[in-house]
């Protein structure tokens, strides 16, 4: 009988302790989220893009910016690109945008047509492309691989991984041989991102931290288009908790954006260098 009473007492005690631990862990997580300040990060700078891809308009497929039959838009252009992230704890939203223009002279290696206009070898044709792009994403730092995963605390290394969902809007205006076309498209996509923050204060008094980010997205255009994908990565050196410099790479690519016979598959790759402000 004593053994039964002792066993019952231990079971009740253990259950009570486990319940308290569970409540404590849940409470700690809630407190951690409540204590996490609202953070605002802005990256702004130059995106060095050489437009690539292909296009057609009722005739032969032309390269946008490479050799051969080409629209002649391969010049390097420095676009402004901005990326604003607002978050708290493991959740954040991001808005991005860029605008750029390219111009040149198109040439063909064999006779063809563009929008009903004849194009012949040996003749140059005035060409231009104007692009405006915006995107909005929701991010979740779902998995903490190293550190506590909280950006407002200081750990030797914080390494987090998580998914994101986004929607993008692209507007294009293109002209070749006096034929002008334009259109805009919405795309939806999903992806993932890996982010690392390294505390540099134990090693130098000149720098606060090092950040490394890499991610990718895959989706499709809602109407009159095909696949859409983008990848990006970057390395940042934060001089203070609120200011740093960032160098990285951005690439986004669309397939078969159409407007009647006009069909473009543009690609926008390039290095990205800019400044980072955090509040």
Coordinates of C-alpha atoms in Angstrom, one line a residue:
X1 CA 0.0 0.0 0.0
X2 CA 2.8 2.4 0.8
X3 CA 4.4 1.6 -2.5
X4 CA 1.2 2.4 -4.4
X5 CA 0.9 5.7 -2.5
X6 CA 4.5 6.6 -3.2
X7 CA 4.1 5.8 -6.9
X8 CA 1.0 7.9 -7.1
X9 CA 2.7 10.8 -5.4
X10 CA 5.7 10.7 -7.7
X11 CA 3.5 10.5 -10.8
X12 CA 1.4 13.5 -9.8
X13 CA 4.6 15.5 -8.9
X14 CA 6.3 14.7 -12.2
X15 CA 3.2 15.6 -14.2
X16 CA 2.9 18.9 -12.4
X17 CA 6.6 19.7 -13.0
X18 CA 6.2 18.8 -16.7
X19 CA 3.1 21.0 -17.1
X20 CA 5.0 23.9 -15.4
X21 CA 8.0 23.4 -17.7
X22 CA 5.7 23.4 -20.7
X23 CA 3.9 26.5 -19.5
X24 CA 7.2 28.2 -18.8
X25 CA 8.6 27.4 -22.2
X26 CA 5.5 28.8 -23.9
X27 CA 5.6 31.8 -21.7
X28 CA 9.3 32.4 -22.4
X29 CA 8.6 32.2 -26.2
X30 CA 5.8 34.7 -25.8
X31 CA 8.0 37.0 -23.7
X32 CA 10.8 36.7 -26.3
X33 CA 8.5 37.7 -29.1
X34 CA 7.1 40.6 -27.0
X35 CA 10.6 41.7 -26.2
X36 CA 11.8 41.5 -29.8
X37 CA 11.7 45.1 -31.1
X38 CA 10.2 46.0 -34.5
X39 CA 13.1 46.1 -36.9
X40 CA 13.4 48.0 -40.2
X41 CA 16.2 47.2 -42.6
X42 CA 16.8 49.1 -45.9
X43 CA 19.3 48.1 -48.6
X44 CA 19.7 50.6 -51.4
X45 CA 22.3 50.8 -54.2
X46 CA 23.4 50.0 -57.7
X47 CA 22.3 46.9 -59.5
X48 CA 24.7 46.4 -62.5
X49 CA 22.6 44.6 -65.1
X50 CA 23.3 43.5 -68.6
X51 CA 20.0 42.5 -70.1
X52 CA 19.8 39.0 -71.6
X53 CA 17.2 36.6 -73.0
X54 CA 15.3 36.2 -76.2
X55 CA 12.3 37.7 -78.0
X56 CA 10.2 37.4 -81.1
X57 CA 7.4 39.3 -82.8
X58 CA 6.1 37.3 -85.7
X59 CA 9.5 36.3 -87.1
X60 CA 12.8 34.9 -86.1
X61 CA 13.8 34.7 -82.4
X62 CA 16.3 37.4 -81.5
X63 CA 18.7 37.6 -78.6
X64 CA 18.1 40.6 -76.4
X65 CA 21.7 41.4 -75.8
X66 CA 24.1 38.8 -77.1
X67 CA 25.9 38.1 -80.4
X68 CA 24.2 36.9 -83.6
X69 CA 20.7 38.2 -84.5
X70 CA 20.2 40.6 -81.7
X71 CA 18.2 43.5 -80.4
X72 CA 21.5 45.1 -79.4
X73 CA 20.6 45.7 -75.8
X74 CA 23.6 44.2 -74.1
X75 CA 25.0 47.4 -72.7
X76 CA 25.7 47.4 -68.9
X77 CA 23.3 49.6 -67.0
X78 CA 23.4 50.7 -63.4
X79 CA 19.9 50.4 -62.0
X80 CA 18.8 51.6 -58.6
X81 CA 17.5 48.8 -56.5
X82 CA 15.9 49.1 -53.1
X83 CA 14.9 46.4 -50.6
X84 CA 12.9 47.2 -47.4
X85 CA 12.4 44.6 -44.7
X86 CA 10.1 45.1 -41.7
X87 CA 9.9 42.4 -39.1
X88 CA 9.5 41.3 -35.5
X89 CA 10.9 38.0 -34.1
X90 CA 10.9 35.3 -36.7
X91 CA 8.3 37.0 -39.0
X92 CA 9.0 39.7 -41.6
X93 CA 7.7 41.3 -44.8
X94 CA 9.9 42.6 -47.6
X95 CA 9.3 45.1 -50.5
X96 CA 11.7 45.4 -53.4
X97 CA 11.8 47.4 -56.5
X98 CA 14.0 48.5 -59.5
X99 CA 13.9 50.4 -62.7
X100 CA 16.2 50.5 -65.7
X101 CA 16.5 51.2 -69.4
X102 CA 18.7 49.9 -72.2
X103 CA 19.2 51.1 -75.7
X104 CA 21.3 50.2 -78.8
X105 CA 21.1 49.0 -82.4
X106 CA 19.7 45.7 -83.5
X107 CA 21.2 43.6 -86.2
X108 CA 20.2 40.3 -87.9
X109 CA 22.2 37.6 -89.7
X110 CA 19.3 36.6 -91.9
X111 CA 16.2 38.3 -93.3
X112 CA 13.3 38.2 -90.9
X113 CA 10.4 40.4 -89.6
X114 CA 9.6 42.1 -86.4
X115 CA 6.0 43.2 -85.9
X116 CA 5.4 43.1 -89.7
X117 CA 8.5 45.2 -90.4
X118 CA 11.2 43.6 -92.6
X119 CA 14.7 43.3 -91.0
X120 CA 17.6 42.7 -93.3
X121 CA 21.3 41.8 -92.7
X122 CA 23.7 44.7 -92.9
X123 CA 21.2 47.3 -91.5
X124 CA 21.1 48.6 -88.0
X125 CA 17.8 49.2 -86.3
X126 CA 17.2 51.4 -83.3
X127 CA 16.3 49.4 -80.2
X128 CA 15.3 50.0 -76.6
X129 CA 14.0 48.3 -73.5
X130 CA 12.5 49.9 -70.4
X131 CA 11.8 47.8 -67.2
X132 CA 10.1 48.5 -63.9
X133 CA 9.8 45.7 -61.3
X134 CA 8.3 45.4 -57.8
X135 CA 7.9 42.5 -55.5
X136 CA 6.4 41.9 -52.0
X137 CA 7.3 38.9 -49.8
X138 CA 6.3 37.4 -46.4
X139 CA 9.2 35.6 -44.6
X140 CA 9.3 33.1 -41.7
X141 CA 12.6 32.2 -40.0
X142 CA 11.3 28.8 -39.2
X143 CA 14.4 26.9 -38.3
X144 CA 17.3 28.1 -36.0
X145 CA 20.4 26.2 -36.9
X146 CA 22.8 28.1 -34.7
X147 CA 22.4 30.7 -31.9
X148 CA 19.0 31.7 -30.5
X149 CA 17.6 33.0 -33.8
X150 CA 16.8 36.4 -32.4
X151 CA 18.2 39.3 -34.4
X152 CA 18.0 41.7 -31.5
X153 CA 20.3 39.6 -29.3
X154 CA 24.1 39.1 -29.7
X155 CA 25.4 35.6 -30.3
X156 CA 28.8 34.5 -31.8
X157 CA 26.8 33.1 -34.7
X158 CA 23.1 33.2 -35.6
X159 CA 22.1 30.9 -38.5
X160 CA 18.4 30.7 -39.5
X161 CA 16.6 29.1 -42.4
X162 CA 13.0 29.6 -43.6
X163 CA 10.5 29.9 -46.4
X164 CA 8.9 32.8 -48.1
X165 CA 5.9 33.6 -50.3
X166 CA 5.8 36.5 -52.8
X167 CA 4.1 38.3 -55.6
X168 CA 5.9 40.3 -58.3
X169 CA 4.9 42.9 -60.9
X170 CA 6.9 43.6 -64.1
X171 CA 6.3 46.3 -66.7
X172 CA 8.2 46.2 -70.0
X173 CA 8.2 48.6 -72.9
X174 CA 10.3 47.5 -75.9
X175 CA 11.0 49.0 -79.3
X176 CA 12.8 47.7 -82.4
X177 CA 12.8 49.2 -85.9
X178 CA 10.1 51.6 -85.0
X179 CA 7.7 48.9 -83.7
X180 CA 6.8 49.5 -80.0
X181 CA 5.3 47.0 -77.7
X182 CA 4.5 47.0 -74.0
X183 CA 2.8 45.0 -71.3
X184 CA 2.8 44.2 -67.6
X185 CA 2.5 40.9 -65.7
X186 CA 1.9 39.6 -62.2
X187 CA 3.7 36.5 -60.9
X188 CA 3.4 34.5 -57.7
X189 CA 6.2 32.4 -56.2
X190 CA 7.6 30.6 -53.2
X191 CA 11.2 30.0 -52.0
X192 CA 13.5 29.8 -49.1
X193 CA 16.4 31.9 -47.6
X194 CA 19.4 31.1 -45.4
X195 CA 20.7 33.9 -43.2
X196 CA 23.8 34.1 -41.0
X197 CA 25.0 36.9 -38.6
X198 CA 28.5 36.7 -37.2
X199 CA 29.5 38.9 -34.2
X200 CA 32.8 40.6 -35.1
X201 CA 33.2 42.7 -31.9
X202 CA 35.5 40.1 -30.2
X203 CA 37.9 40.3 -33.2
X204 CA 38.0 44.0 -34.1
X205 CA 36.7 47.3 -32.8
X206 CA 36.2 48.6 -36.3
X207 CA 33.2 46.4 -37.3
X208 CA 30.1 45.3 -35.5
X209 CA 29.0 42.2 -37.4
X210 CA 29.1 40.2 -40.7
X211 CA 25.9 39.1 -42.5
X212 CA 25.6 36.5 -45.2
X213 CA 22.3 35.8 -47.0
X214 CA 21.5 33.4 -49.9
X215 CA 18.1 32.5 -51.2
X216 CA 16.0 31.5 -54.2
X217 CA 12.4 31.6 -55.5
X218 CA 10.4 29.7 -58.1
X219 CA 7.0 30.5 -59.5
X220 CA 5.0 31.5 -62.5
X221 CA 3.2 34.3 -64.3
X222 CA -0.5 34.5 -63.6
X223 CA -1.6 35.1 -67.2
X224 CA 0.2 35.5 -70.6
X225 CA 3.5 34.1 -69.3
X226 CA 5.5 31.1 -68.2
X227 CA 7.9 30.4 -65.4
X228 CA 9.5 33.0 -63.2
X229 CA 12.5 32.5 -60.9
X230 CA 15.1 34.5 -59.1
X231 CA 18.2 33.9 -56.9
X232 CA 20.3 36.2 -54.8
X233 CA 23.0 36.4 -52.2
X234 CA 25.1 38.9 -50.5
X235 CA 27.7 39.7 -47.9
X236 CA 27.4 42.7 -45.6
X237 CA 29.8 44.3 -43.2
X238 CA 28.0 46.3 -40.5
X239 CA 30.2 49.1 -39.2
X240 CA 27.6 49.9 -36.5
X241 CA 24.4 48.1 -35.5
X242 CA 22.6 50.6 -37.7
X243 CA 24.8 51.1 -40.8
X244 CA 26.8 48.8 -43.1
X245 CA 27.9 48.1 -46.7
X246 CA 26.6 45.2 -48.8
X247 CA 27.9 43.4 -51.9
X248 CA 25.9 40.7 -53.6
X249 CA 24.3 39.2 -56.7
X250 CA 20.8 39.3 -58.0
X251 CA 19.2 37.4 -60.9
X252 CA 15.6 37.2 -62.0
X253 CA 14.3 35.6 -65.2
X254 CA 11.0 35.3 -66.9
X255 CA 9.8 32.9 -69.6
X256 CA 7.5 33.6 -72.5
X257 CA 5.9 36.9 -71.5
X258 CA 3.4 37.5 -74.4
X259 CA 1.1 40.2 -75.8
X260 CA -0.4 38.9 -79.0
X261 CA 2.6 37.9 -81.3
X262 CA 5.1 39.7 -79.1
X263 CA 7.0 37.2 -77.0
X264 CA 9.8 38.0 -74.6
X265 CA 11.9 35.8 -72.2
X266 CA 14.0 38.4 -70.4
X267 CA 16.8 37.8 -67.9
X268 CA 18.2 40.4 -65.6
X269 CA 21.5 39.3 -63.9
X270 CA 24.0 41.5 -62.1
X271 CA 26.1 42.5 -59.2
X272 CA 24.5 44.5 -56.4
X273 CA 26.4 47.0 -54.2
X274 CA 24.9 49.4 -51.7
X275 CA 24.4 50.6 -48.2
X276 CA 22.3 49.0 -45.4
X277 CA 20.4 51.1 -42.8
X278 CA 18.8 49.4 -39.8
X279 CA 16.4 51.0 -37.3

